[in-house]
Coordinates of C-alpha atoms in Angstrom, one line a residue:
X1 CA 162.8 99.0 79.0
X2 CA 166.4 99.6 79.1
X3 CA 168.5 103.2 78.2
X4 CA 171.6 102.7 76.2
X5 CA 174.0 105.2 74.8
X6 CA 176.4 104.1 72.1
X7 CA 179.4 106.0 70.9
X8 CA 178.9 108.4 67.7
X9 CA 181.9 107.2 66.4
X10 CA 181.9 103.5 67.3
X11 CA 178.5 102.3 67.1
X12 CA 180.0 99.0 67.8
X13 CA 180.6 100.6 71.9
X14 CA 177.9 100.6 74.1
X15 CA 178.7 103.0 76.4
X16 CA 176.2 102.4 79.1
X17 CA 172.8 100.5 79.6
X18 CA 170.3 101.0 82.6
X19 CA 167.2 99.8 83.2
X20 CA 164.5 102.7 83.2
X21 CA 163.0 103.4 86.5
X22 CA 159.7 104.0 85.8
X23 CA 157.3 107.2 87.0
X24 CA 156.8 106.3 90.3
X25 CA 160.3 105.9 90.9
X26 CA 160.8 109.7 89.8
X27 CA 157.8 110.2 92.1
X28 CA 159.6 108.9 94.9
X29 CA 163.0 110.7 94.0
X30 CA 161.5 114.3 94.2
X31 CA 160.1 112.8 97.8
X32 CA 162.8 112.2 98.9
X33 CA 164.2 115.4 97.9
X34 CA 161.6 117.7 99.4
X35 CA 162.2 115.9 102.8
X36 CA 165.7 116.6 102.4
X37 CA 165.4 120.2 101.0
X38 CA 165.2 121.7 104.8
X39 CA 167.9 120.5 105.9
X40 CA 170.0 121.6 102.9
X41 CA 168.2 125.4 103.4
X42 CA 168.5 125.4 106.9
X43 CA 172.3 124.3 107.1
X44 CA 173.1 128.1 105.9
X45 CA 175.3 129.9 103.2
X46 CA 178.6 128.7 104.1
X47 CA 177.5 125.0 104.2
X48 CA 176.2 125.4 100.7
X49 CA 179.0 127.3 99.4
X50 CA 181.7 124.6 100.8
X51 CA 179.8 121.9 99.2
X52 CA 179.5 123.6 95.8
X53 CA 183.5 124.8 96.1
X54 CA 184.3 121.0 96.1
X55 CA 182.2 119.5 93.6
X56 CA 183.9 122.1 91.3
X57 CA 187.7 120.8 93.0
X58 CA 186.0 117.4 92.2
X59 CA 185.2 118.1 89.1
X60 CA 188.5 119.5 88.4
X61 CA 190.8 116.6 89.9
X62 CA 189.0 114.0 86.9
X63 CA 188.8 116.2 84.5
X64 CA 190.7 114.1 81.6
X65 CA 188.7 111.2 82.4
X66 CA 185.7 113.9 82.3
X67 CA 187.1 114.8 78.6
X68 CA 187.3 111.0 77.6
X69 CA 183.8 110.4 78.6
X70 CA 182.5 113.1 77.1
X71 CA 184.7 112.2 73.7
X72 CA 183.1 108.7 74.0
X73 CA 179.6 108.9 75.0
X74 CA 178.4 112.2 73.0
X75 CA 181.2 112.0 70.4
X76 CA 182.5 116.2 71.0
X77 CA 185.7 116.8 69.5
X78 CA 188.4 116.7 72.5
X79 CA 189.6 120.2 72.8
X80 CA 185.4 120.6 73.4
X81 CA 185.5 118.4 75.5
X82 CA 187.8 119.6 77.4
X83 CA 186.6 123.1 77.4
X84 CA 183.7 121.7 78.9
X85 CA 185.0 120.0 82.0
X86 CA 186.4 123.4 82.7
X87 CA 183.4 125.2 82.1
X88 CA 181.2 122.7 84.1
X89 CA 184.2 123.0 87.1
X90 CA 183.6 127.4 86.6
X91 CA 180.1 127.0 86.8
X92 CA 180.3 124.9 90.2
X93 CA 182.4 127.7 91.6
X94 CA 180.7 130.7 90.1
X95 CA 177.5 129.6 92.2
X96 CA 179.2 128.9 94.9
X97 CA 179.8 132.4 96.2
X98 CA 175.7 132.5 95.5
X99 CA 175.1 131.7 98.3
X100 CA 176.6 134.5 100.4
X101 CA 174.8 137.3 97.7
X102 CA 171.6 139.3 99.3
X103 CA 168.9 137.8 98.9
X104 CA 166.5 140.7 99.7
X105 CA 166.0 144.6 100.7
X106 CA 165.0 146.9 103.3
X107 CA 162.9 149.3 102.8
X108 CA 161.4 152.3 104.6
X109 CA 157.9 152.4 106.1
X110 CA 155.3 154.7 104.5
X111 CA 154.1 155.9 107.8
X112 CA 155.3 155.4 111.2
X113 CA 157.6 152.5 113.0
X114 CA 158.2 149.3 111.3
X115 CA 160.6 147.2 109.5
X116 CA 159.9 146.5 105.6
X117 CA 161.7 143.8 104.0
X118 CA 161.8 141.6 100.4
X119 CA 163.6 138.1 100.9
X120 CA 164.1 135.2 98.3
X121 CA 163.7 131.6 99.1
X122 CA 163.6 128.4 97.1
X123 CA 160.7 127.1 96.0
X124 CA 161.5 122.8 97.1
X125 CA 162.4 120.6 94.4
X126 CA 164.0 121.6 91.8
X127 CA 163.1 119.2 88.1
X128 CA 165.8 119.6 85.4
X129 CA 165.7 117.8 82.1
X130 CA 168.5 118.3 80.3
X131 CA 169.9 117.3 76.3
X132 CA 173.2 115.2 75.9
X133 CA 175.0 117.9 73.8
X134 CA 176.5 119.3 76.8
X135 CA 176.3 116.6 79.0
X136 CA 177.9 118.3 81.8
X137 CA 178.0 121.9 81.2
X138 CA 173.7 121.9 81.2
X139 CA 173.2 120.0 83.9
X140 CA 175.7 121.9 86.0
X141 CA 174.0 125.1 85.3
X142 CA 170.4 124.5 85.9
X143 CA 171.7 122.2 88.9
X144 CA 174.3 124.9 90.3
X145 CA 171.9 128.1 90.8
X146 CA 169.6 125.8 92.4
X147 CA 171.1 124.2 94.7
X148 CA 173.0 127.3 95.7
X149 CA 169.7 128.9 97.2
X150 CA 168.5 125.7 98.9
X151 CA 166.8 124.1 96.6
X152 CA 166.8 120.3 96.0
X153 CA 167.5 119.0 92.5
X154 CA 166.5 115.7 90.7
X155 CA 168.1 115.8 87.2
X156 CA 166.7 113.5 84.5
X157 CA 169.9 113.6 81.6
X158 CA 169.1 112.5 77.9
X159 CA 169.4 109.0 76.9
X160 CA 172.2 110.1 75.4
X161 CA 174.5 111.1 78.0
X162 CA 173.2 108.4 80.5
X163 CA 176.7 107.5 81.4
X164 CA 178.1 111.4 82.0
X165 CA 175.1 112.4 84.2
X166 CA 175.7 109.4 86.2
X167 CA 179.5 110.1 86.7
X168 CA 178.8 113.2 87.7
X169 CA 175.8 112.2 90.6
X170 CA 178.8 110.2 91.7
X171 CA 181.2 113.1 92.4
X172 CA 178.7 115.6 93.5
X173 CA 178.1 112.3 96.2
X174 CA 181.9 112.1 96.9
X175 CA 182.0 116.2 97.6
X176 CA 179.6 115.2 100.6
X177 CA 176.2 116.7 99.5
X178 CA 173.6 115.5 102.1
X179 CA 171.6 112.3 100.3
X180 CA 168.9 113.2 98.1
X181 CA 169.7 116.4 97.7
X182 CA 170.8 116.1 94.1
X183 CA 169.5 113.3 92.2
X184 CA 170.2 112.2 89.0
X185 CA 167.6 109.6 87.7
X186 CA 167.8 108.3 83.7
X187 CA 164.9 107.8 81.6
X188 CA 162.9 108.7 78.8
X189 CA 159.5 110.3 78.3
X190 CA 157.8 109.2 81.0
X191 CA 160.1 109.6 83.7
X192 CA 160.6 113.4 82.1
X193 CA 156.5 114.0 82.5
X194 CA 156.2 112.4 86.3
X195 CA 159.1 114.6 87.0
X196 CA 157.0 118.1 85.4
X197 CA 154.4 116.7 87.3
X198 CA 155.7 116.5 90.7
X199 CA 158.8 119.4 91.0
X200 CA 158.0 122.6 92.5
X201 CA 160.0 124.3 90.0
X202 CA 161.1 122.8 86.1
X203 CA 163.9 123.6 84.3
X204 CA 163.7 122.2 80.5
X205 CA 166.2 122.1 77.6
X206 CA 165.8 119.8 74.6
X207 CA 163.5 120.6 71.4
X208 CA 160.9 122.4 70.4
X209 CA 157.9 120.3 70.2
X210 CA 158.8 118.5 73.9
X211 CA 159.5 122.1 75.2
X212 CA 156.3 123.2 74.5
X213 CA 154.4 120.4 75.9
X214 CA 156.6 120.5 79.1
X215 CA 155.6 124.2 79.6
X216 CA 152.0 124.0 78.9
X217 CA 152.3 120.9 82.1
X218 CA 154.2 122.8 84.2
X219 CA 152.1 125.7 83.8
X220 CA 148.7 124.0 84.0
X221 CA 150.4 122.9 87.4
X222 CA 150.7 126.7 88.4
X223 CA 154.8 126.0 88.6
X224 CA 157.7 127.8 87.3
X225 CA 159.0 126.7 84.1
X226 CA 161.9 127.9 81.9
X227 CA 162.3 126.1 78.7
X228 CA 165.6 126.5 76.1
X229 CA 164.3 125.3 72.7
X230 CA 167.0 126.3 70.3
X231 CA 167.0 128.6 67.8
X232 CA 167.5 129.1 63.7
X233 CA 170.9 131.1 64.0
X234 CA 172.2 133.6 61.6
X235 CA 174.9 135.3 60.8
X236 CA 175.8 138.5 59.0
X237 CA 178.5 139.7 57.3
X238 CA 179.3 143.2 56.1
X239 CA 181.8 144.1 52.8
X240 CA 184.1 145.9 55.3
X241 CA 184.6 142.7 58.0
X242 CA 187.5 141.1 57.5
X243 CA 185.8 138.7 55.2
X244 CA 188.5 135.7 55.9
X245 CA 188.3 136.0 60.0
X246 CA 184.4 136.1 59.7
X247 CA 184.4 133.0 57.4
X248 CA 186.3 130.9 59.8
X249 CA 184.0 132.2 62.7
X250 CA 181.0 131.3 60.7
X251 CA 183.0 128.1 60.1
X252 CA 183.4 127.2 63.3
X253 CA 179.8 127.9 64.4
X254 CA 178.6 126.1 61.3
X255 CA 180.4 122.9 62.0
X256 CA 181.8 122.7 65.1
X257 CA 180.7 119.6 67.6
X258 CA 179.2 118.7 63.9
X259 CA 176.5 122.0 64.5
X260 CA 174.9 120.0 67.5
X261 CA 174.6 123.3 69.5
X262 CA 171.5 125.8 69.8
X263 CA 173.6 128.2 69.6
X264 CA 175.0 126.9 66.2
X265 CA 175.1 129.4 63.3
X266 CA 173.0 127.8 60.2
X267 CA 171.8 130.6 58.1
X268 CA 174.6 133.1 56.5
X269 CA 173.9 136.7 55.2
X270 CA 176.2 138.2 52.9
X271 CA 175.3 141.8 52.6
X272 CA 176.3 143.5 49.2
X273 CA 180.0 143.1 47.8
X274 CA 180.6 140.8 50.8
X275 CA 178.6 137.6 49.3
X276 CA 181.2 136.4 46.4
X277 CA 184.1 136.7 48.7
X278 CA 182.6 135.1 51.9
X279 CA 181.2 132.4 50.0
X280 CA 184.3 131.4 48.6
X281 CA 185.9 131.6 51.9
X282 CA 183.8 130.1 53.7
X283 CA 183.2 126.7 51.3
X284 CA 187.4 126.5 51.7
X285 CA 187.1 126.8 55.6
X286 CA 184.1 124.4 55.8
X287 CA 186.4 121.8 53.3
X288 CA 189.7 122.6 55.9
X289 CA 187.0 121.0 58.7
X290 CA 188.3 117.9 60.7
X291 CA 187.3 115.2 63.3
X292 CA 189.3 117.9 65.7
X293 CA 186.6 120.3 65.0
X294 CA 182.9 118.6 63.4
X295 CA 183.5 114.6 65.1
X296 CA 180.0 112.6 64.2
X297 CA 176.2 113.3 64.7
X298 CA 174.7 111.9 67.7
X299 CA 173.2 109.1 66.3
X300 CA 172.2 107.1 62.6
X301 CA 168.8 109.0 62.6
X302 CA 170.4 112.5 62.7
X303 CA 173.0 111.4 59.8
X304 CA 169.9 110.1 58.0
X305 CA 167.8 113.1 58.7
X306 CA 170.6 115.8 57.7
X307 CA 171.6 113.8 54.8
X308 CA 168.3 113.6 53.4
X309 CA 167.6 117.2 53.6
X310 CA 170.5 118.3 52.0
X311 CA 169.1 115.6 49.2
X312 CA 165.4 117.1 49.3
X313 CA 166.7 120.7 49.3
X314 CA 169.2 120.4 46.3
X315 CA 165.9 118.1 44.2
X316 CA 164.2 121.4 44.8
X317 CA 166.6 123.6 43.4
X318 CA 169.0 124.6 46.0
X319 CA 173.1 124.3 45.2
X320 CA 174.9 122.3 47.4
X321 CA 178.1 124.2 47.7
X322 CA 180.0 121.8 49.6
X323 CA 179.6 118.9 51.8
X324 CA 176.5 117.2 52.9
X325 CA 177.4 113.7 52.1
X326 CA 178.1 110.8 54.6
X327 CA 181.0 110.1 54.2
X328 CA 182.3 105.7 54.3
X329 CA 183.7 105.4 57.3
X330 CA 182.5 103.6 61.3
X331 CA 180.5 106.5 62.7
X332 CA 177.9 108.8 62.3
X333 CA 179.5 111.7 60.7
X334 CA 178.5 113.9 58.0
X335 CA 180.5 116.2 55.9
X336 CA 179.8 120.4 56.7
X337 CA 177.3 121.7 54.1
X338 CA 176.6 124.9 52.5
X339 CA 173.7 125.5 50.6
X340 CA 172.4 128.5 49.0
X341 CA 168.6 129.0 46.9
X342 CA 166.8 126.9 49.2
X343 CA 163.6 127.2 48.7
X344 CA 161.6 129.3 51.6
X345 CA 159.0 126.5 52.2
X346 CA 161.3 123.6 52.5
X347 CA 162.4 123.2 56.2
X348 CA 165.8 123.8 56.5
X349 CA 164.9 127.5 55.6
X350 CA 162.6 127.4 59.2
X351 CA 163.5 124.7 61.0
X352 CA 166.6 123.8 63.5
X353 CA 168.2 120.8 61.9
X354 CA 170.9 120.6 64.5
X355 CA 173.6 119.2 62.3
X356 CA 176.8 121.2 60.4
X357 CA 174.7 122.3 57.5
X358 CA 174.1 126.6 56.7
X359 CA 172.1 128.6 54.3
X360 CA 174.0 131.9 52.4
X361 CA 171.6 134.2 51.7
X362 CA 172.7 137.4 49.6
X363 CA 171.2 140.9 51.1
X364 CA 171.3 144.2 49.3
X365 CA 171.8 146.4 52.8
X366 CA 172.3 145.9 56.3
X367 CA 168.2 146.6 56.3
X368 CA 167.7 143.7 54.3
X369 CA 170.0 141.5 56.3
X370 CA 168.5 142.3 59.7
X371 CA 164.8 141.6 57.9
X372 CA 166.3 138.1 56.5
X373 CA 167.8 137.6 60.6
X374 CA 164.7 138.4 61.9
X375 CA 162.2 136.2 59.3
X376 CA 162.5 133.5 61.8
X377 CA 160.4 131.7 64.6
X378 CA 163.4 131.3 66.7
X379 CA 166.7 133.0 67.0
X380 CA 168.9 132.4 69.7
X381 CA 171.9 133.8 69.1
X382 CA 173.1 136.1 66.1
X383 CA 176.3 136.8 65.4
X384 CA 177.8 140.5 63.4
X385 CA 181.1 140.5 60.8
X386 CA 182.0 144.3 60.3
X387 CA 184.5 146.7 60.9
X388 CA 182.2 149.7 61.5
X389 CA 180.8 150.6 65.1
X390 CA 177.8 152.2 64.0
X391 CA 176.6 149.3 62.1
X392 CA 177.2 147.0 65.3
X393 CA 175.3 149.1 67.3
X394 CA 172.3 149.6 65.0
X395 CA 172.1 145.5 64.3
X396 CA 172.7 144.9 68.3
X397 CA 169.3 147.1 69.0
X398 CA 167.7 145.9 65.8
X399 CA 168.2 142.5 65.8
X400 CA 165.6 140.0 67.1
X401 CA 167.7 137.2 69.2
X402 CA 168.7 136.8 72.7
X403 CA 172.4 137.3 72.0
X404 CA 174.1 139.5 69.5
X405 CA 177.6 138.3 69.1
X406 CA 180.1 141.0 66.8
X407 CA 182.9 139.7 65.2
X408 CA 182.5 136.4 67.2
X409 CA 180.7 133.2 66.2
X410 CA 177.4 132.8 67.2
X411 CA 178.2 130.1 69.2
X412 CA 179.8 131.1 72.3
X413 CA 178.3 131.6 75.7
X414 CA 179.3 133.8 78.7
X415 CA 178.2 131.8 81.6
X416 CA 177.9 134.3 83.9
X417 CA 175.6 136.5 81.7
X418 CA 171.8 135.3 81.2
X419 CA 171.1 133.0 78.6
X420 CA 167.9 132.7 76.5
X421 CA 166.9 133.5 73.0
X422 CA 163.7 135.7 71.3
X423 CA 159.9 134.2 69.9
X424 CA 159.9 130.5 70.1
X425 CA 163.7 129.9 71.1
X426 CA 162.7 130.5 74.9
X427 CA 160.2 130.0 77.7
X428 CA 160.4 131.7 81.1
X429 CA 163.1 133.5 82.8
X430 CA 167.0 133.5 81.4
X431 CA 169.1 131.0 82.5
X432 CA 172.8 131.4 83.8
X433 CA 174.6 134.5 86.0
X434 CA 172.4 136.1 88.0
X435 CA 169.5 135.0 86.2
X436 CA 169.1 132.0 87.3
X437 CA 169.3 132.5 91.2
X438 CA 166.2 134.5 90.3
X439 CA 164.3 131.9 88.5
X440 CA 164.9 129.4 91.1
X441 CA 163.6 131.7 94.3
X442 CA 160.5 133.4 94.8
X443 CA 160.3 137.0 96.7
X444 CA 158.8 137.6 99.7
X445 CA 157.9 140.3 101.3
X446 CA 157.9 140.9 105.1
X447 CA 156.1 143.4 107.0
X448 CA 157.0 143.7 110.8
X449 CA 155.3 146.3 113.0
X450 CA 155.8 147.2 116.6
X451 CA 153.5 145.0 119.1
X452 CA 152.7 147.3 121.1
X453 CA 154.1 146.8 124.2
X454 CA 156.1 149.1 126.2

């Protein structure tokens, strides 16, 4: 069968089209890689470091034809784009000073002579399966971490973002990474189950129901596995934030890169006084919303899908505030929706729809909104509107989500900080900062005693 990836906003343009490989092919890939993995290991810190240090100069030297290819194979707005070439070219560098971190302790005998040490090493192969929203940015920081601590990586991208995770196997090649040491092989579902199947260590980000089943192999296989599944995001506001900053956050989260990030806010709390305003403000910032910030959906079955539940949820009895319509134009767009009394049992109200559409919910207190923020099976990052300290502090240890953003939109990431979100949004160990080096090592520890001789 053959992978192709069309651009969001001109179906007409296929971007790419590769023939699948096939299992065995990944089988032979993550071979090839665990031959190679010594090497890489044994050729030390500064090796590794140098070679990471230039994929990032790489990376950095084509970064507006980086931006382009984002623009046209994903469809991100440019300034997004942008923002993630230079992201992806941090990442490279972050991780490339891993290498010289310590990697273990001393520690003391309990009785007489000795040395006792802990020391981290990578586990071989390193499998990473990655989603097209960040085509670049993901790949770079499951791949980064890894390879830093001498593991070997063989990345399978989405579909999706064929062409970007090819482009950019091709400069971490030109930075002069020893063959087969980071492998970049396109496919679909199978080549993404031989590859749980045969890595020493997984790395998964995509949805929920792929997650789980990627998990339960990797597991069954007795290997690590971290899994990023997304989350149902919320976001609270207080009648003391500053009700028109918070609605343009919220905005932003809500329909920026059209809401196709996990991280993406989609249900709104207004507590008490703050729920006329904010909703007022916030249906004028989601109508202000251009191609600069939203651009298309992903693909004709996400418009469809979106659409249609805005048109199931308003049969049932929600209001459609704004938005929610697909608009007549080439391209998959769809217009940023609010909705509010939507039913609990219809799915938008549980499930990640990945798309510029939110919920506004009305909350008595700051007890109700934090019950509302938690009624969820997976939160991944929350965001905070308020002017007052003590209510920051009392939702940041009372909230149920992996980050707790205040006064920021829920979806920005730190890179150097962990990653991960609460309940069903994660699997495993964090990824990103210092996190990651973890998940991708295993400790040891040494015991060395005298021998006995003179």
């Amino acid at each position: 069968m053959t992978i192709t990836s069309y651009n969001p906003a001109d179906p007409a343009d296929l971007v790419v089209a590769v023939e699948e490989p096939g299992a065995q092919a990944v089988r032979d890939a993550v071979g090839r890689a665990a031959a190679a993995q010594p090497g890489w290991l044994a050729a030390g810190a500064g090796a590794r470091s140098a070679a990471l240090g230039r994929i990032a100069d790489a990376v950095e030297a084509h970064a507006d034809e980086l931006a382009a290819l984002i623009v046209r194979e994903v469809g991100k707005p440019l300034a997004e784009a942008r923002g993630e070439v230079a992201r992806t070219a941090a990442i490279w560098r972050y991780y490339a000073q891993a290498p010289f971190t310590p990697s273990g302790a001393v520690h003391e005998t309990a009785a007489g002579p000795g040395l006792l040490l802990t020391r981290r090493r990578p586990y071989g192969v390193a499998g990473l399966i990655a989603p097209w929203n960040f085509p670049l940015a993901i790949p770079t920081w499951k791949a980064a971490p890894a390879l830093a601590v001498g593991n070997t990586a063989v990345l399978k991208p989405a579909p999706e973002a064929t062409a970007c995770a090819l482009r950019l196997a091709e400069l971490v090649a030109a930075a002069g990474l020893p063959a087969d040491v980071f492998t970049v092989l396109p496919g679909g579902a199978e080549e993404g189950a031989a590859l749980v199947d045969a890595a020493d260590v997984v790395s998964f980000t995509g949805s929920t129901g792929v997650g789980r089943a990627v998990v339960r192999a990797a597991t069954e296989r007795g290997v690590p596995v971290q899994a990023e599944l997304g989350g149902l995001n919320a976001a609270l506001v207080l009648p003391d934030a500053d009700i028109a900053l918070a609605a343009n956050h919220i905005a932003a989260a809500v329909a920026g890169y059209a809401g196709q990030k996990c991280t993406a806010t989609s249900r709104v709390i207004a507590v008490g006084a703050a729920y006329e305003p904010l909703r007022d403000a916030l249906v004028k910032a989601l109508e202000l919303v251009d191609d600069s910030v939203c651009g298309p959906v992903i693909n004709a079955a996400a418009r469809d899908r979106l659409t249609g539940a805005v048109a199931t949820a308003t049969a049932a009895g929600a209001t459609l505030l704004t938005g929610g319509r697909a608009p007549e134009r080439d391209g998959w767009y769809v217009e940023p929706a609010l909705l509010t009394d939507v039913p609990a049992e219809h799915p938008l109200a549980r499930e990640e729809f990945f798309g510029p559409i939110a919920l506004l919910h009305a909350a008595a207190d700051l007890d109700e909104a934090i019950a509302l923020a938690n009624d969820t099976p997976h939160s991944l990052s929350t965001s905070v509107h308020t002017g007052s300290l003590d209510v920051a502090l009392a939702a940041a240890d009372r909230l149920d989500a992996g980050m707790i953003r205040v006064n920021a939109p829920s979806s920005g990431v730190d890179f150097h900080l962990p990653f991960g979100g609460a309940k069903g949004a994660s699997h495993g160990d964090r990824e990103q900062g210092q996190a990651a080096l973890d998940f991708y090592t295993v400790s040891r520890t040494v015991s060395v005693l005298p021998g006995g001789g003179a």
